[in-house]
Amino acid sequence: MTVQNTREMPHHGRTAAARAVPTRALSVTRELAASPQRIFAVLRDPARHAALDGSGMLRGRPDGPVLLGPGDRFGMAMAQAGIAYRSVNVVVEYEVDRLIAWETWGEFRGRRLIGGQRWRYELHRPPAADGSGPARTRVTHTYDWSRARLPRLVVELPGYPRRMGPAMTTTLARLAAAVRD
């Protein structure tokens, strides 16, 4: 299991000095004993997300399509610090059996108030040494808040980056159990 902060490139202004852009993404990688097809089938089923969630924030069943595709919207019941709410999620990246990502938003009367964080799963099938043995897939799970509205206030100050690494590690362990052959 690998946990790493994803670094953005430094911003170079008109002066000779460069200022570092804060890290606003965290990734966790784990190799799972399943094919990319099997893993992708679980990830694109929003009804399974609450059972996979290592953060404990997802609740109940989602609203929206049974299986996710490009551009799909789905809602999810959430709870944090005893406060219940619903998130609206939009699939923003999608490659069959390779990549799925959605942005999550808090909306009120159709207006996006907070959110913009992106949850991303990349699936890579490592080459087998001899072509035999069970299927294996390297899964990289990323929490990216670089597009979030008010990232310092709603993501960083409440400490989500610090808590998401362990939560994402748990999510990948639950995903591994869900797809175990």
PDB file of C-alpha atoms in Angstrom:
ATOM      1  CA  MET A   1       0.000   0.000   0.000  1.00  0.00           C
ATOM      2  CA  THR A   2       1.416   3.363  -0.985  1.00  0.00           C
ATOM      3  CA  VAL A   3       0.133   6.719   0.277  1.00  0.00           C
ATOM      4  CA  GLN A   4       1.535   9.881  -1.265  1.00  0.00           C
ATOM      5  CA  ASN A   5       0.808  13.526  -1.634  1.00  0.00           C
ATOM      6  CA  THR A   6       0.558  14.440  -5.277  1.00  0.00           C
ATOM      7  CA  ARG A   7       2.670  17.525  -5.916  1.00  0.00           C
ATOM      8  CA  GLU A   8       1.682  20.211  -8.336  1.00  0.00           C
ATOM      9  CA  MET A   9       4.330  21.996 -10.358  1.00  0.00           C
ATOM     10  CA  PRO A  10       5.660  25.218  -8.844  1.00  0.00           C
ATOM     11  CA  HIS A  11       4.166  28.420 -10.242  1.00  0.00           C
ATOM     12  CA  HIS A  12       6.771  30.596 -11.948  1.00  0.00           C
ATOM     13  CA  GLY A  13       5.932  34.287 -11.981  1.00  0.00           C
ATOM     14  CA  ARG A  14       7.691  37.140 -13.716  1.00  0.00           C
ATOM     15  CA  THR A  15      10.370  37.229 -11.038  1.00  0.00           C
ATOM     16  CA  ALA A  16      13.286  34.843 -10.687  1.00  0.00           C
ATOM     17  CA  ALA A  17      11.815  33.380  -7.483  1.00  0.00           C
ATOM     18  CA  ALA A  18       9.238  30.600  -7.696  1.00  0.00           C
ATOM     19  CA  ARG A  19       6.563  30.006  -5.121  1.00  0.00           C
ATOM     20  CA  ALA A  20       5.371  26.511  -4.336  1.00  0.00           C
ATOM     21  CA  VAL A  21       1.724  25.708  -4.964  1.00  0.00           C
ATOM     22  CA  PRO A  22       0.193  23.887  -2.010  1.00  0.00           C
ATOM     23  CA  THR A  23      -0.365  20.172  -2.411  1.00  0.00           C
ATOM     24  CA  ARG A  24      -4.048  19.640  -3.041  1.00  0.00           C
ATOM     25  CA  ALA A  25      -4.219  15.935  -3.912  1.00  0.00           C
ATOM     26  CA  LEU A  26      -3.573  12.730  -2.031  1.00  0.00           C
ATOM     27  CA  SER A  27      -3.251   9.261  -3.603  1.00  0.00           C
ATOM     28  CA  VAL A  28      -3.271   5.745  -2.199  1.00  0.00           C
ATOM     29  CA  THR A  29      -2.229   2.755  -4.323  1.00  0.00           C
ATOM     30  CA  ARG A  30      -2.820  -0.937  -3.734  1.00  0.00           C
ATOM     31  CA  GLU A  31      -2.562  -4.033  -5.897  1.00  0.00           C
ATOM     32  CA  LEU A  32      -5.760  -6.091  -5.882  1.00  0.00           C
ATOM     33  CA  ALA A  33      -6.218  -9.753  -6.818  1.00  0.00           C
ATOM     34  CA  ALA A  34      -8.885  -9.132  -9.467  1.00  0.00           C
ATOM     35  CA  SER A  35      -9.207  -8.047 -13.073  1.00  0.00           C
ATOM     36  CA  PRO A  36      -9.736  -4.386 -14.003  1.00  0.00           C
ATOM     37  CA  GLN A  37     -13.146  -5.380 -15.401  1.00  0.00           C
ATOM     38  CA  ARG A  38     -14.293  -6.811 -12.078  1.00  0.00           C
ATOM     39  CA  ILE A  39     -13.022  -3.812 -10.088  1.00  0.00           C
ATOM     40  CA  PHE A  40     -14.510  -1.297 -12.522  1.00  0.00           C
ATOM     41  CA  ALA A  41     -17.911  -3.026 -12.307  1.00  0.00           C
ATOM     42  CA  VAL A  42     -17.921  -2.460  -8.539  1.00  0.00           C
ATOM     43  CA  LEU A  43     -16.718   1.165  -8.757  1.00  0.00           C
ATOM     44  CA  ARG A  44     -19.345   2.203 -11.307  1.00  0.00           C
ATOM     45  CA  ASP A  45     -22.139   0.849  -9.076  1.00  0.00           C
ATOM     46  CA  PRO A  46     -23.005   3.753  -6.722  1.00  0.00           C
ATOM     47  CA  ALA A  47     -25.134   1.434  -4.546  1.00  0.00           C
ATOM     48  CA  ARG A  48     -21.852  -0.177  -3.417  1.00  0.00           C
ATOM     49  CA  HIS A  49     -20.048   3.060  -2.510  1.00  0.00           C
ATOM     50  CA  ALA A  50     -21.322   3.312   1.085  1.00  0.00           C
ATOM     51  CA  ALA A  51     -20.090  -0.218   1.875  1.00  0.00           C
ATOM     52  CA  LEU A  52     -16.669   0.600   0.383  1.00  0.00           C
ATOM     53  CA  ASP A  53     -16.298   4.020   2.044  1.00  0.00           C
ATOM     54  CA  GLY A  54     -13.486   4.059   4.597  1.00  0.00           C
ATOM     55  CA  SER A  55     -14.344   7.542   5.886  1.00  0.00           C
ATOM     56  CA  GLY A  56     -17.690   6.566   7.377  1.00  0.00           C
ATOM     57  CA  MET A  57     -19.363   9.622   5.825  1.00  0.00           C
ATOM     58  CA  LEU A  58     -21.503   7.907   3.150  1.00  0.00           C
ATOM     59  CA  ARG A  59     -24.964   6.786   4.244  1.00  0.00           C
ATOM     60  CA  GLY A  60     -27.788   4.877   2.626  1.00  0.00           C
ATOM     61  CA  ARG A  61     -28.554   4.379  -1.021  1.00  0.00           C
ATOM     62  CA  PRO A  62     -27.746   6.809  -3.809  1.00  0.00           C
ATOM     63  CA  ASP A  63     -30.156   8.623  -6.107  1.00  0.00           C
ATOM     64  CA  GLY A  64     -29.433   8.353  -9.798  1.00  0.00           C
ATOM     65  CA  PRO A  65     -28.403   5.732 -12.333  1.00  0.00           C
ATOM     66  CA  VAL A  66     -27.857   2.110 -11.344  1.00  0.00           C
ATOM     67  CA  LEU A  67     -24.504   2.036 -13.159  1.00  0.00           C
ATOM     68  CA  LEU A  68     -22.411   5.159 -13.721  1.00  0.00           C
ATOM     69  CA  GLY A  69     -21.317   6.423 -17.105  1.00  0.00           C
ATOM     70  CA  PRO A  70     -19.736   9.607 -18.473  1.00  0.00           C
ATOM     71  CA  GLY A  71     -21.465  12.755 -17.211  1.00  0.00           C
ATOM     72  CA  ASP A  72     -23.897  10.915 -14.926  1.00  0.00           C
ATOM     73  CA  ARG A  73     -25.166  12.642 -11.767  1.00  0.00           C
ATOM     74  CA  PHE A  74     -25.905  10.787  -8.561  1.00  0.00           C
ATOM     75  CA  GLY A  75     -26.791  11.918  -5.070  1.00  0.00           C
ATOM     76  CA  MET A  76     -25.554  10.376  -1.846  1.00  0.00           C
ATOM     77  CA  ALA A  77     -26.662  10.763   1.756  1.00  0.00           C
ATOM     78  CA  MET A  78     -23.732  11.936   3.882  1.00  0.00           C
ATOM     79  CA  ALA A  79     -23.025  12.672   7.539  1.00  0.00           C
ATOM     80  CA  GLN A  80     -20.145  14.522   9.204  1.00  0.00           C
ATOM     81  CA  ALA A  81     -19.862  15.547  12.834  1.00  0.00           C
ATOM     82  CA  GLY A  82     -23.472  14.519  13.396  1.00  0.00           C
ATOM     83  CA  ILE A  83     -24.759  16.683  10.529  1.00  0.00           C
ATOM     84  CA  ALA A  84     -26.682  14.861   7.777  1.00  0.00           C
ATOM     85  CA  TYR A  85     -26.803  16.220   4.228  1.00  0.00           C
ATOM     86  CA  ARG A  86     -26.812  15.089   0.588  1.00  0.00           C
ATOM     87  CA  SER A  87     -24.022  15.466  -1.904  1.00  0.00           C
ATOM     88  CA  VAL A  88     -24.438  15.744  -5.649  1.00  0.00           C
ATOM     89  CA  ASN A  89     -21.796  13.923  -7.675  1.00  0.00           C
ATOM     90  CA  VAL A  90     -20.980  14.182 -11.384  1.00  0.00           C
ATOM     91  CA  VAL A  91     -18.853  11.638 -13.279  1.00  0.00           C
ATOM     92  CA  VAL A  92     -16.123  13.795 -14.846  1.00  0.00           C
ATOM     93  CA  GLU A  93     -13.622  11.165 -16.053  1.00  0.00           C
ATOM     94  CA  TYR A  94     -14.514   7.789 -17.484  1.00  0.00           C
ATOM     95  CA  GLU A  95     -12.588   5.137 -19.413  1.00  0.00           C
ATOM     96  CA  VAL A  96     -14.082   1.651 -19.359  1.00  0.00           C
ATOM     97  CA  ASP A  97     -12.097  -0.728 -17.104  1.00  0.00           C
ATOM     98  CA  ARG A  98      -9.385   1.903 -16.570  1.00  0.00           C
ATOM     99  CA  LEU A  99     -10.601   5.154 -14.975  1.00  0.00           C
ATOM    100  CA  ILE A 100     -13.583   6.629 -13.169  1.00  0.00           C
ATOM    101  CA  ALA A 101     -13.756   9.926 -11.278  1.00  0.00           C
ATOM    102  CA  TRP A 102     -16.526  12.106  -9.922  1.00  0.00           C
ATOM    103  CA  GLU A 103     -16.719  15.564  -8.428  1.00  0.00           C
ATOM    104  CA  THR A 104     -18.832  16.067  -5.353  1.00  0.00           C
ATOM    105  CA  TRP A 105     -20.836  19.216  -4.648  1.00  0.00           C
ATOM    106  CA  GLY A 106     -23.141  20.644  -2.042  1.00  0.00           C
ATOM    107  CA  GLU A 107     -26.027  22.238  -3.904  1.00  0.00           C
ATOM    108  CA  PHE A 108     -28.937  24.374  -2.808  1.00  0.00           C
ATOM    109  CA  ARG A 109     -31.758  24.963  -5.296  1.00  0.00           C
ATOM    110  CA  GLY A 110     -29.522  23.864  -8.148  1.00  0.00           C
ATOM    111  CA  ARG A 111     -26.693  26.223  -7.222  1.00  0.00           C
ATOM    112  CA  ARG A 112     -23.293  24.788  -6.302  1.00  0.00           C
ATOM    113  CA  LEU A 113     -22.308  26.244  -2.952  1.00  0.00           C
ATOM    114  CA  ILE A 114     -19.366  24.152  -1.784  1.00  0.00           C
ATOM    115  CA  GLY A 115     -17.423  21.207  -3.094  1.00  0.00           C
ATOM    116  CA  GLY A 116     -15.518  20.468  -6.254  1.00  0.00           C
ATOM    117  CA  GLN A 117     -13.433  17.748  -4.690  1.00  0.00           C
ATOM    118  CA  ARG A 118     -12.697  14.912  -7.088  1.00  0.00           C
ATOM    119  CA  TRP A 119     -12.596  11.208  -6.205  1.00  0.00           C
ATOM    120  CA  ARG A 120     -10.630   9.258  -8.802  1.00  0.00           C
ATOM    121  CA  TYR A 121      -9.827   5.563  -9.341  1.00  0.00           C
ATOM    122  CA  GLU A 122      -7.207   4.548 -11.902  1.00  0.00           C
ATOM    123  CA  LEU A 123      -6.816   0.862 -12.765  1.00  0.00           C
ATOM    124  CA  HIS A 124      -3.577  -0.535 -14.220  1.00  0.00           C
ATOM    125  CA  ARG A 125      -2.947  -4.176 -14.987  1.00  0.00           C
ATOM    126  CA  PRO A 126       0.728  -4.865 -14.282  1.00  0.00           C
ATOM    127  CA  PRO A 127       2.383  -7.173 -16.793  1.00  0.00           C
ATOM    128  CA  ALA A 128       2.581 -10.728 -15.463  1.00  0.00           C
ATOM    129  CA  ALA A 129       6.072 -12.164 -15.228  1.00  0.00           C
ATOM    130  CA  ASP A 130       5.097 -15.363 -17.033  1.00  0.00           C
ATOM    131  CA  GLY A 131       1.484 -14.692 -18.055  1.00  0.00           C
ATOM    132  CA  SER A 132       0.067 -17.212 -15.601  1.00  0.00           C
ATOM    133  CA  GLY A 133      -1.564 -16.847 -12.227  1.00  0.00           C
ATOM    134  CA  PRO A 134      -4.574 -14.901 -11.035  1.00  0.00           C
ATOM    135  CA  ALA A 135      -5.481 -11.491 -12.403  1.00  0.00           C
ATOM    136  CA  ARG A 136      -3.956  -8.541 -10.552  1.00  0.00           C
ATOM    137  CA  THR A 137      -4.717  -4.847 -10.888  1.00  0.00           C
ATOM    138  CA  ARG A 138      -2.971  -1.833  -9.379  1.00  0.00           C
ATOM    139  CA  VAL A 139      -5.601   0.656  -8.169  1.00  0.00           C
ATOM    140  CA  THR A 140      -4.689   4.276  -7.441  1.00  0.00           C
ATOM    141  CA  HIS A 141      -7.355   6.112  -5.464  1.00  0.00           C
ATOM    142  CA  THR A 142      -6.954   9.910  -5.444  1.00  0.00           C
ATOM    143  CA  TYR A 143      -8.669  12.623  -3.433  1.00  0.00           C
ATOM    144  CA  ASP A 144      -8.087  15.881  -5.333  1.00  0.00           C
ATOM    145  CA  TRP A 145      -9.310  19.151  -3.864  1.00  0.00           C
ATOM    146  CA  SER A 146      -7.382  21.427  -6.259  1.00  0.00           C
ATOM    147  CA  ARG A 147     -10.699  22.416  -7.930  1.00  0.00           C
ATOM    148  CA  ALA A 148     -12.641  22.776  -4.678  1.00  0.00           C
ATOM    149  CA  ARG A 149     -14.499  25.950  -3.892  1.00  0.00           C
ATOM    150  CA  LEU A 150     -12.926  27.516  -0.768  1.00  0.00           C
ATOM    151  CA  PRO A 151     -10.393  24.673  -0.320  1.00  0.00           C
ATOM    152  CA  ARG A 152      -8.634  26.195   2.662  1.00  0.00           C
ATOM    153  CA  LEU A 153     -11.882  26.754   4.561  1.00  0.00           C
ATOM    154  CA  VAL A 154     -13.901  23.634   3.726  1.00  0.00           C
ATOM    155  CA  VAL A 155     -11.181  21.031   3.156  1.00  0.00           C
ATOM    156  CA  GLU A 156      -7.872  21.943   4.785  1.00  0.00           C
ATOM    157  CA  LEU A 157      -8.865  23.693   8.036  1.00  0.00           C
ATOM    158  CA  PRO A 158     -11.287  20.892   9.030  1.00  0.00           C
ATOM    159  CA  GLY A 159      -8.390  18.443   8.478  1.00  0.00           C
ATOM    160  CA  TYR A 160      -9.758  16.308   5.642  1.00  0.00           C
ATOM    161  CA  PRO A 161      -6.403  15.795   3.900  1.00  0.00           C
ATOM    162  CA  ARG A 162      -4.930  14.335   7.094  1.00  0.00           C
ATOM    163  CA  ARG A 163      -7.921  12.012   7.605  1.00  0.00           C
ATOM    164  CA  MET A 164      -8.392  10.953   3.991  1.00  0.00           C
ATOM    165  CA  GLY A 165      -5.152   8.920   3.676  1.00  0.00           C
ATOM    166  CA  PRO A 166      -6.221   6.350   6.299  1.00  0.00           C
ATOM    167  CA  ALA A 167      -9.831   6.451   5.047  1.00  0.00           C
ATOM    168  CA  MET A 168      -8.738   5.791   1.460  1.00  0.00           C
ATOM    169  CA  THR A 169      -6.489   2.945   2.611  1.00  0.00           C
ATOM    170  CA  THR A 170      -9.547   1.394   4.287  1.00  0.00           C
ATOM    171  CA  THR A 171     -11.620   1.974   1.134  1.00  0.00           C
ATOM    172  CA  LEU A 172      -9.078   0.069  -0.979  1.00  0.00           C
ATOM    173  CA  ALA A 173      -9.005  -2.770   1.573  1.00  0.00           C
ATOM    174  CA  ARG A 174     -12.811  -2.985   1.361  1.00  0.00           C
ATOM    175  CA  LEU A 175     -12.643  -2.875  -2.433  1.00  0.00           C
ATOM    176  CA  ALA A 176     -10.090  -5.713  -2.376  1.00  0.00           C
ATOM    177  CA  ALA A 177     -12.464  -7.799  -0.229  1.00  0.00           C
ATOM    178  CA  ALA A 178     -15.423  -6.980  -2.510  1.00  0.00           C
ATOM    179  CA  VAL A 179     -13.643  -8.180  -5.664  1.00  0.00           C
ATOM    180  CA  ARG A 180     -11.679 -11.089  -4.202  1.00  0.00           C
ATOM    181  CA  ASP A 181     -11.858 -14.113  -6.518  1.00  0.00           C
TER     182      ASP A 181
END
